[in-house]
């Protein structure tokens, strides 16, 4: 129970920043539900998993068709499509649940913790355990988890993710710190004043601290195909039934009660409608993407958006920062060079004082602290922590003397040719150089005095990662261009890039010397960009996109956020700033970009295989629509109605599509995706679908043109024509599979050979027992010996279909080039 005094402390927010809340006060806040818990999840909920796998237009229509077939008393062989559908749904649910569990485990590893003062001690707690009135310690790179008031210290706060303003704001005691913004520089102590849904970021419906969803062509394409096929099948079914009633081919007496003629009609109607629906394509897409998520999770990559895998497949440019990708961020002091009469001990003492006064904790500061232990008792009149835009840090001592540490040309030091020569010699060796300066004038309102006297030069050495060169080689051999964008000196970055094998690394530019208007031209000419500001990083990404590139951006710091949000696919490290991780589509939980080649390869595998598999599904859909339309017209003019039931499609559905597409979706594939996915699919599916439709139309045409070749009754001729059509389009479906599998490698050859072999076995067995899909025609060919017109018809139909296939392929491939040439 909280005492009256403690309750008063809680309600009045009168909290000692050195001690923070007591355990009793925290418990009281939790009972008041004043916690920072926010309903936000990256992975799918279980309800969403069930909804996505069950509730789509295909499934609704198929359930209705299945009910009609049950009413029509069709045999069990007609319902195999329903079993396959149920199996696909089961696999989809299992994969989604499995991916959810993996993602949740990785999410725990990547979630940020905050430094919270409680009972006089600093604790590292998850953001959702923060309560109202907690005292937080915030430093550079931290994203502010809840609305706060600054109680001690000062900082530079970037609110661009909330307001869109890229100019950072200096915050002093009493100023508000909004949730969703992040600390660009400095260190401060703040008190939480709003939590959870009451905080500013949560009240914004579209806070920019969350990741931006990539625009998915797959999602839109699959949805368009789903809706279009469902509507066409539904309209076809209604029109087909109406015409059948008008032509007296269907009557109520056939349906009530159901008799043989009614069952035959329902078998044909359901067969045509089911064939129009590429049912497995919708689920296969979900399974393929989810499998990609699982694969990446096992390689310690947390996927924050499912369809970013599609963007990975299309990436042809990767923008790296030097630190974390080419180098491991473990800088060491190579040497300290005193200058202008400064002794080594004096230089060490001044650098130690500056590190203590500014409280900097970035990679450079950490490297310097090993040689210059910071002094923690420095009384500073004013301090300016390191800022990625200013590229320096500074402070004024109580004696009124100011000190600055930063990049030459950015820190306001005097120009010195000797220093410039010294810096150039070291930077050409790949070293990073900082200058240390001193001035007898004070820093006022954050503005530094001019012309600091240079007291020394600090030379730092980056450690190149062991696997940097092999990773760069993989990307470049796979058709991906590498750009290095860094805030460091361009000469230093260029030398490191050369050592890592980056092509064009000698083409570098100092971005501090150019205007933003020149960035589009520079993006096409240079590969290394140094002295880059955060806003410039974003503009470089936009310039590359304007050149037609799909850009992936890696980053881990607050200065990378704008570029991460602008990129087609963004990747952050778990050890990076909270703001960077929230802006990224992928998070590397091991903070090691060495898995990036595998990440891009996984994206290409998923999308390449989806294009192959979707071609198989849509070729059958196009076939069904053409054939169904032809028989609809035939029915209207008094000819035969649609003759094929769902059981006639078993070999095609199960072996040439289902079995093959499943295994094709698992194969490795590293080809870069080019062009529109929908156009790529239809370019292959249309010729196949038209040719397969001819496999039905030509046998019927032969029967109409040469009825005198048939020596027995018309009923048998009709049945055998149906059987010939089944043989012809089933075998041609394997031709489509062969074309989709090209170029054949060992894996695809095994998949194709197994599918074809199983198909032949099924046909031989089926024909010998004289049940669908063969109706005994093959048996008659083999042993009857009296009507060789049938195999001649089959060969003729197949030959014409193949000719038409190649003709359409030629037209589809050549027409865009002809149109471009004559436009």
mmCIF file of N, CA and C in Angstrom, residues 700-798:
data_model
loop_
_atom_site.group_PDB
_atom_site.id
_atom_site.type_symbol
_atom_site.label_atom_id
_atom_site.label_comp_id
_atom_site.label_asym_id
_atom_site.label_seq_id
_atom_site.Cartn_x
_atom_site.Cartn_y
_atom_site.Cartn_z
ATOM 1 N N UNK A 700 -12.356 -31.474 -81.512
ATOM 2 C CA UNK A 700 -13.753 -31.242 -81.888
ATOM 3 C C UNK A 700 -13.864 -30.759 -83.331
ATOM 4 N N UNK A 701 -12.906 -29.968 -83.786
ATOM 5 C CA UNK A 701 -12.903 -29.505 -85.166
ATOM 6 C C UNK A 701 -12.702 -30.678 -86.128
ATOM 7 N N UNK A 702 -11.768 -31.586 -85.769
ATOM 8 C CA UNK A 702 -11.542 -32.770 -86.603
ATOM 9 C C UNK A 702 -12.803 -33.615 -86.686
ATOM 10 N N UNK A 703 -13.462 -33.767 -85.572
ATOM 11 C CA UNK A 703 -14.699 -34.563 -85.533
ATOM 12 C C UNK A 703 -15.762 -33.931 -86.427
ATOM 13 N N UNK A 704 -15.844 -32.611 -86.436
ATOM 14 C CA UNK A 704 -16.858 -31.924 -87.241
ATOM 15 C C UNK A 704 -16.521 -31.981 -88.732
ATOM 16 N N UNK A 705 -15.197 -31.881 -89.053
ATOM 17 C CA UNK A 705 -14.788 -31.872 -90.455
ATOM 18 C C UNK A 705 -14.774 -33.265 -91.080
ATOM 19 N N UNK A 706 -14.475 -34.284 -90.301
ATOM 20 C CA UNK A 706 -14.305 -35.632 -90.880
ATOM 21 C C UNK A 706 -15.071 -36.667 -90.080
ATOM 22 N N UNK A 707 -16.407 -36.549 -90.006
ATOM 23 C CA UNK A 707 -17.176 -37.529 -89.227
ATOM 24 C C UNK A 707 -17.140 -38.928 -89.841
ATOM 25 N N UNK A 708 -16.868 -39.032 -91.157
ATOM 26 C CA UNK A 708 -16.891 -40.350 -91.808
ATOM 27 C C UNK A 708 -15.676 -41.201 -91.451
ATOM 28 N N UNK A 709 -14.680 -40.612 -90.759
ATOM 29 C CA UNK A 709 -13.560 -41.428 -90.299
ATOM 30 C C UNK A 709 -13.971 -42.324 -89.139
ATOM 31 N N UNK A 710 -15.074 -41.995 -88.533
ATOM 32 C CA UNK A 710 -15.515 -42.741 -87.360
ATOM 33 C C UNK A 710 -16.456 -43.863 -87.811
ATOM 34 N N UNK A 711 -16.189 -45.082 -87.347
ATOM 35 C CA UNK A 711 -16.932 -46.230 -87.845
ATOM 36 C C UNK A 711 -17.922 -46.787 -86.842
ATOM 37 N N UNK A 712 -18.119 -46.092 -85.714
ATOM 38 C CA UNK A 712 -19.102 -46.606 -84.765
ATOM 39 C C UNK A 712 -19.980 -45.467 -84.293
ATOM 40 N N UNK A 713 -20.871 -45.716 -83.357
ATOM 41 C CA UNK A 713 -21.974 -44.791 -83.092
ATOM 42 C C UNK A 713 -21.483 -43.452 -82.533
ATOM 43 N N UNK A 714 -22.340 -42.452 -82.728
ATOM 44 C CA UNK A 714 -21.982 -41.069 -82.409
ATOM 45 C C UNK A 714 -21.715 -40.872 -80.918
ATOM 46 N N UNK A 715 -22.427 -41.611 -80.052
ATOM 47 C CA UNK A 715 -22.222 -41.453 -78.606
ATOM 48 C C UNK A 715 -20.807 -41.843 -78.201
ATOM 49 N N UNK A 716 -20.310 -42.928 -78.781
ATOM 50 C CA UNK A 716 -18.943 -43.347 -78.493
ATOM 51 C C UNK A 716 -17.938 -42.358 -79.065
ATOM 52 N N UNK A 717 -18.252 -41.841 -80.268
ATOM 53 C CA UNK A 717 -17.359 -40.856 -80.880
ATOM 54 C C UNK A 717 -17.242 -39.630 -79.986
ATOM 55 N N UNK A 718 -18.365 -39.136 -79.466
ATOM 56 C CA UNK A 718 -18.354 -37.966 -78.600
ATOM 57 C C UNK A 718 -17.527 -38.226 -77.333
ATOM 58 N N UNK A 719 -17.723 -39.384 -76.710
ATOM 59 C CA UNK A 719 -16.982 -39.738 -75.503
ATOM 60 C C UNK A 719 -15.486 -39.816 -75.781
ATOM 61 N N UNK A 720 -15.137 -40.396 -76.936
ATOM 62 C CA UNK A 720 -13.717 -40.524 -77.261
ATOM 63 C C UNK A 720 -13.095 -39.179 -77.615
ATOM 64 N N UNK A 721 -13.890 -38.276 -78.195
ATOM 65 C CA UNK A 721 -13.384 -36.935 -78.482
ATOM 66 C C UNK A 721 -13.073 -36.198 -77.184
ATOM 67 N N UNK A 722 -13.961 -36.337 -76.203
ATOM 68 C CA UNK A 722 -13.703 -35.758 -74.881
ATOM 69 C C UNK A 722 -12.418 -36.338 -74.298
ATOM 70 N N UNK A 723 -12.260 -37.679 -74.394
ATOM 71 C CA UNK A 723 -11.071 -38.332 -73.854
ATOM 72 C C UNK A 723 -9.803 -37.864 -74.552
ATOM 73 N N UNK A 724 -9.888 -37.724 -75.899
ATOM 74 C CA UNK A 724 -8.718 -37.227 -76.639
ATOM 75 C C UNK A 724 -8.346 -35.825 -76.186
ATOM 76 N N UNK A 725 -9.340 -35.005 -75.956
ATOM 77 C CA UNK A 725 -9.074 -33.646 -75.491
ATOM 78 C C UNK A 725 -8.380 -33.666 -74.138
ATOM 79 N N UNK A 726 -8.832 -34.559 -73.254
ATOM 80 C CA UNK A 726 -8.224 -34.664 -71.923
ATOM 81 C C UNK A 726 -6.759 -35.081 -72.034
ATOM 82 N N UNK A 727 -6.508 -36.098 -72.878
ATOM 83 C CA UNK A 727 -5.125 -36.549 -73.087
ATOM 84 C C UNK A 727 -4.284 -35.397 -73.631
ATOM 85 N N UNK A 728 -4.802 -34.699 -74.597
ATOM 86 C CA UNK A 728 -4.049 -33.658 -75.286
ATOM 87 C C UNK A 728 -3.720 -32.494 -74.357
ATOM 88 N N UNK A 729 -4.730 -31.941 -73.619
ATOM 89 C CA UNK A 729 -4.408 -30.788 -72.768
ATOM 90 C C UNK A 729 -3.623 -31.207 -71.530
ATOM 91 N N UNK A 730 -3.784 -32.458 -71.080
ATOM 92 C CA UNK A 730 -3.006 -32.911 -69.931
ATOM 93 C C UNK A 730 -1.530 -33.030 -70.297
ATOM 94 N N UNK A 731 -1.268 -33.648 -71.471
ATOM 95 C CA UNK A 731 0.126 -33.776 -71.904
ATOM 96 C C UNK A 731 0.729 -32.406 -72.211
ATOM 97 N N UNK A 732 -0.084 -31.522 -72.790
ATOM 98 C CA UNK A 732 0.442 -30.190 -73.110
ATOM 99 C C UNK A 732 0.729 -29.387 -71.839
ATOM 100 N N UNK A 733 0.038 -29.713 -70.738
ATOM 101 C CA UNK A 733 0.324 -29.022 -69.481
ATOM 102 C C UNK A 733 1.760 -29.305 -69.028
ATOM 103 N N UNK A 734 2.262 -30.497 -69.379
ATOM 104 C CA UNK A 734 3.654 -30.809 -69.051
ATOM 105 C C UNK A 734 4.610 -30.053 -69.987
ATOM 106 N N UNK A 735 4.154 -29.757 -71.187
ATOM 107 C CA UNK A 735 4.946 -28.910 -72.076
ATOM 108 C C UNK A 735 5.089 -27.513 -71.454
ATOM 109 N N UNK A 736 3.987 -27.006 -70.912
ATOM 110 C CA UNK A 736 4.035 -25.708 -70.221
ATOM 111 C C UNK A 736 4.984 -25.775 -69.031
ATOM 112 N N UNK A 737 4.905 -26.853 -68.267
ATOM 113 C CA UNK A 737 5.803 -27.023 -67.130
ATOM 114 C C UNK A 737 7.262 -27.034 -67.582
ATOM 115 N N UNK A 738 7.524 -27.704 -68.707
ATOM 116 C CA UNK A 738 8.887 -27.755 -69.245
ATOM 117 C C UNK A 738 9.373 -26.351 -69.604
ATOM 118 N N UNK A 739 8.515 -25.571 -70.266
ATOM 119 C CA UNK A 739 8.907 -24.220 -70.676
ATOM 120 C C UNK A 739 9.133 -23.312 -69.460
ATOM 121 N N UNK A 740 8.286 -23.476 -68.456
ATOM 122 C CA UNK A 740 8.426 -22.654 -67.253
ATOM 123 C C UNK A 740 9.697 -23.025 -66.490
ATOM 124 N N UNK A 741 10.096 -24.291 -66.551
ATOM 125 C CA UNK A 741 11.258 -24.767 -65.799
ATOM 126 C C UNK A 741 12.583 -24.386 -66.451
ATOM 127 N N UNK A 742 12.545 -23.952 -67.709
ATOM 128 C CA UNK A 742 13.792 -23.599 -68.393
ATOM 129 C C UNK A 742 14.373 -22.299 -67.831
ATOM 130 N N UNK A 743 15.726 -22.179 -67.791
ATOM 131 C CA UNK A 743 16.695 -23.201 -68.189
ATOM 132 C C UNK A 743 16.771 -24.324 -67.153
ATOM 133 N N UNK A 744 16.793 -25.549 -67.653
ATOM 134 C CA UNK A 744 16.780 -26.701 -66.761
ATOM 135 C C UNK A 744 18.126 -26.839 -66.045
ATOM 136 N N UNK A 745 18.059 -26.987 -64.747
ATOM 137 C CA UNK A 745 19.218 -27.434 -63.989
ATOM 138 C C UNK A 745 18.862 -28.789 -63.384
ATOM 139 N N UNK A 746 19.717 -29.340 -62.581
ATOM 140 C CA UNK A 746 19.447 -30.686 -62.043
ATOM 141 C C UNK A 746 18.160 -30.702 -61.225
ATOM 142 N N UNK A 747 17.966 -29.680 -60.391
ATOM 143 C CA UNK A 747 16.785 -29.639 -59.523
ATOM 144 C C UNK A 747 15.506 -29.561 -60.346
ATOM 145 N N UNK A 748 15.454 -28.594 -61.288
ATOM 146 C CA UNK A 748 14.233 -28.428 -62.091
ATOM 147 C C UNK A 748 14.003 -29.626 -63.006
ATOM 148 N N UNK A 749 15.088 -30.238 -63.480
ATOM 149 C CA UNK A 749 14.938 -31.425 -64.326
ATOM 150 C C UNK A 749 14.316 -32.576 -63.538
ATOM 151 N N UNK A 750 14.719 -32.724 -62.286
ATOM 152 C CA UNK A 750 14.146 -33.789 -61.443
ATOM 153 C C UNK A 750 12.667 -33.521 -61.184
ATOM 154 N N UNK A 751 12.323 -32.250 -60.891
ATOM 155 C CA UNK A 751 10.917 -31.905 -60.642
ATOM 156 C C UNK A 751 10.080 -32.177 -61.886
ATOM 157 N N UNK A 752 10.562 -31.729 -63.048
ATOM 158 C CA UNK A 752 9.819 -31.941 -64.292
ATOM 159 C C UNK A 752 9.701 -33.428 -64.617
ATOM 160 N N UNK A 753 10.820 -34.163 -64.537
ATOM 161 C CA UNK A 753 10.798 -35.588 -64.861
ATOM 162 C C UNK A 753 9.889 -36.372 -63.942
ATOM 163 N N UNK A 754 9.896 -36.048 -62.656
ATOM 164 C CA UNK A 754 9.030 -36.747 -61.694
ATOM 165 C C UNK A 754 7.562 -36.464 -61.984
ATOM 166 N N UNK A 755 7.235 -35.199 -62.243
ATOM 167 C CA UNK A 755 5.843 -34.849 -62.546
ATOM 168 C C UNK A 755 5.356 -35.564 -63.798
ATOM 169 N N UNK A 756 6.160 -35.543 -64.850
ATOM 170 C CA UNK A 756 5.784 -36.202 -66.107
ATOM 171 C C UNK A 756 5.655 -37.699 -65.926
ATOM 172 N N UNK A 757 6.612 -38.301 -65.211
ATOM 173 C CA UNK A 757 6.563 -39.745 -64.996
ATOM 174 C C UNK A 757 5.324 -40.169 -64.224
ATOM 175 N N UNK A 758 4.995 -39.424 -63.179
ATOM 176 C CA UNK A 758 3.789 -39.734 -62.407
ATOM 177 C C UNK A 758 2.538 -39.549 -63.258
ATOM 178 N N UNK A 759 2.542 -38.507 -64.110
ATOM 179 C CA UNK A 759 1.393 -38.279 -64.986
ATOM 180 C C UNK A 759 1.173 -39.439 -65.940
ATOM 181 N N UNK A 760 2.242 -39.949 -66.534
ATOM 182 C CA UNK A 760 2.118 -41.084 -67.462
ATOM 183 C C UNK A 760 1.613 -42.317 -66.735
ATOM 184 N N UNK A 761 2.130 -42.555 -65.537
ATOM 185 C CA UNK A 761 1.683 -43.721 -64.750
ATOM 186 C C UNK A 761 0.196 -43.621 -64.449
ATOM 187 N N UNK A 762 -0.236 -42.418 -64.044
ATOM 188 C CA UNK A 762 -1.657 -42.237 -63.717
ATOM 189 C C UNK A 762 -2.526 -42.489 -64.943
ATOM 190 N N UNK A 763 -2.121 -41.980 -66.100
ATOM 191 C CA UNK A 763 -2.914 -42.171 -67.314
ATOM 192 C C UNK A 763 -2.981 -43.643 -67.713
ATOM 193 N N UNK A 764 -1.874 -44.339 -67.653
ATOM 194 C CA UNK A 764 -1.869 -45.754 -68.035
ATOM 195 C C UNK A 764 -2.806 -46.548 -67.140
ATOM 196 N N UNK A 765 -2.690 -46.318 -65.829
ATOM 197 C CA UNK A 765 -3.559 -47.035 -64.891
ATOM 198 C C UNK A 765 -5.010 -46.651 -65.124
ATOM 199 N N UNK A 766 -5.242 -45.360 -65.270
ATOM 200 C CA UNK A 766 -6.601 -44.864 -65.416
ATOM 201 C C UNK A 766 -7.262 -45.376 -66.692
ATOM 202 N N UNK A 767 -6.511 -45.398 -67.776
ATOM 203 C CA UNK A 767 -7.084 -45.842 -69.035
ATOM 204 C C UNK A 767 -7.366 -47.336 -69.043
ATOM 205 N N UNK A 768 -6.528 -48.102 -68.351
ATOM 206 C CA UNK A 768 -6.752 -49.537 -68.338
ATOM 207 C C UNK A 768 -8.000 -49.906 -67.559
ATOM 208 N N UNK A 769 -8.324 -49.111 -66.535
ATOM 209 C CA UNK A 769 -9.531 -49.439 -65.764
ATOM 210 C C UNK A 769 -10.759 -48.693 -66.294
ATOM 211 N N UNK A 770 -10.581 -47.935 -67.366
ATOM 212 C CA UNK A 770 -11.683 -47.295 -68.077
ATOM 213 C C UNK A 770 -12.525 -46.396 -67.176
ATOM 214 N N UNK A 771 -11.894 -45.481 -66.451
ATOM 215 C CA UNK A 771 -12.594 -44.445 -65.685
ATOM 216 C C UNK A 771 -11.988 -43.108 -66.071
ATOM 217 N N UNK A 772 -12.626 -41.977 -65.763
ATOM 218 C CA UNK A 772 -12.020 -40.695 -66.086
ATOM 219 C C UNK A 772 -10.620 -40.604 -65.467
ATOM 220 N N UNK A 773 -9.685 -39.893 -66.130
ATOM 221 C CA UNK A 773 -9.896 -39.030 -67.271
ATOM 222 C C UNK A 773 -9.721 -39.674 -68.629
ATOM 223 N N UNK A 774 -9.482 -40.984 -68.780
ATOM 224 C CA UNK A 774 -9.145 -41.525 -70.090
ATOM 225 C C UNK A 774 -10.272 -42.159 -70.856
ATOM 226 N N UNK A 775 -11.297 -42.678 -70.165
ATOM 227 C CA UNK A 775 -12.437 -43.325 -70.812
ATOM 228 C C UNK A 775 -12.002 -44.478 -71.723
ATOM 229 N N UNK A 776 -10.823 -45.041 -71.494
ATOM 230 C CA UNK A 776 -10.409 -46.224 -72.254
ATOM 231 C C UNK A 776 -9.885 -45.964 -73.638
ATOM 232 N N UNK A 777 -9.611 -44.707 -74.022
ATOM 233 C CA UNK A 777 -9.131 -44.426 -75.370
ATOM 234 C C UNK A 777 -7.747 -45.003 -75.582
ATOM 235 N N UNK A 778 -6.847 -44.829 -74.608
ATOM 236 C CA UNK A 778 -5.493 -45.353 -74.756
ATOM 237 C C UNK A 778 -5.529 -46.868 -74.929
ATOM 238 N N UNK A 779 -6.389 -47.529 -74.181
ATOM 239 C CA UNK A 779 -6.525 -48.985 -74.314
ATOM 240 C C UNK A 779 -6.952 -49.340 -75.734
ATOM 241 N N UNK A 780 -7.852 -48.551 -76.314
ATOM 242 C CA UNK A 780 -8.324 -48.806 -77.664
ATOM 243 C C UNK A 780 -7.188 -48.604 -78.677
ATOM 244 N N UNK A 781 -6.340 -47.562 -78.424
ATOM 245 C CA UNK A 781 -5.189 -47.341 -79.308
ATOM 246 C C UNK A 781 -4.234 -48.527 -79.269
ATOM 247 N N UNK A 782 -4.022 -49.046 -78.065
ATOM 248 C CA UNK A 782 -2.981 -50.058 -77.891
ATOM 249 C C UNK A 782 -3.423 -51.432 -78.370
ATOM 250 N N UNK A 783 -4.672 -51.765 -78.108
ATOM 251 C CA UNK A 783 -5.104 -53.128 -78.383
ATOM 252 C C UNK A 783 -6.232 -53.238 -79.403
ATOM 253 N N UNK A 784 -6.976 -52.134 -79.620
ATOM 254 C CA UNK A 784 -8.113 -52.243 -80.538
ATOM 255 C C UNK A 784 -7.678 -52.451 -81.972
ATOM 256 N N UNK A 785 -6.692 -51.632 -82.393
ATOM 257 C CA UNK A 785 -6.112 -51.796 -83.716
ATOM 258 C C UNK A 785 -7.051 -51.517 -84.868
ATOM 259 N N UNK A 786 -8.106 -50.727 -84.674
ATOM 260 C CA UNK A 786 -9.034 -50.550 -85.782
ATOM 261 C C UNK A 786 -9.291 -49.090 -86.133
ATOM 262 N N UNK A 787 -8.825 -48.124 -85.361
ATOM 263 C CA UNK A 787 -9.117 -46.728 -85.685
ATOM 264 C C UNK A 787 -7.907 -45.840 -85.389
ATOM 265 N N UNK A 788 -7.001 -45.775 -86.387
ATOM 266 C CA UNK A 788 -5.781 -45.004 -86.198
ATOM 267 C C UNK A 788 -5.992 -43.505 -86.461
ATOM 268 N N UNK A 789 -7.221 -43.114 -86.697
ATOM 269 C CA UNK A 789 -7.478 -41.687 -86.870
ATOM 270 C C UNK A 789 -7.285 -40.925 -85.556
ATOM 271 N N UNK A 790 -7.500 -41.613 -84.431
ATOM 272 C CA UNK A 790 -7.360 -40.948 -83.135
ATOM 273 C C UNK A 790 -5.933 -40.495 -82.837
ATOM 274 N N UNK A 791 -4.931 -41.383 -82.912
ATOM 275 C CA UNK A 791 -3.574 -40.899 -82.653
ATOM 276 C C UNK A 791 -3.124 -39.848 -83.659
ATOM 277 N N UNK A 792 -3.604 -39.959 -84.917
ATOM 278 C CA UNK A 792 -3.264 -38.940 -85.917
ATOM 279 C C UNK A 792 -3.847 -37.590 -85.502
ATOM 280 N N UNK A 793 -5.092 -37.604 -85.006
ATOM 281 C CA UNK A 793 -5.721 -36.363 -84.526
ATOM 282 C C UNK A 793 -4.935 -35.762 -83.358
ATOM 283 N N UNK A 794 -4.512 -36.641 -82.425
ATOM 284 C CA UNK A 794 -3.769 -36.171 -81.256
ATOM 285 C C UNK A 794 -2.450 -35.514 -81.667
ATOM 286 N N UNK A 795 -1.714 -36.175 -82.531
ATOM 287 C CA UNK A 795 -0.427 -35.635 -82.980
ATOM 288 C C UNK A 795 -0.619 -34.328 -83.742
ATOM 289 N N UNK A 796 -1.656 -34.286 -84.568
ATOM 290 C CA UNK A 796 -1.923 -33.065 -85.335
ATOM 291 C C UNK A 796 -2.289 -31.905 -84.401
ATOM 292 N N UNK A 797 -3.160 -32.197 -83.434
ATOM 293 C CA UNK A 797 -3.581 -31.158 -82.488
ATOM 294 C C UNK A 797 -2.394 -30.640 -81.681
ATOM 295 N N UNK A 798 -1.543 -31.563 -81.188
ATOM 296 C CA UNK A 798 -0.382 -31.164 -80.402
ATOM 297 C C UNK A 798 0.590 -30.332 -81.239
#
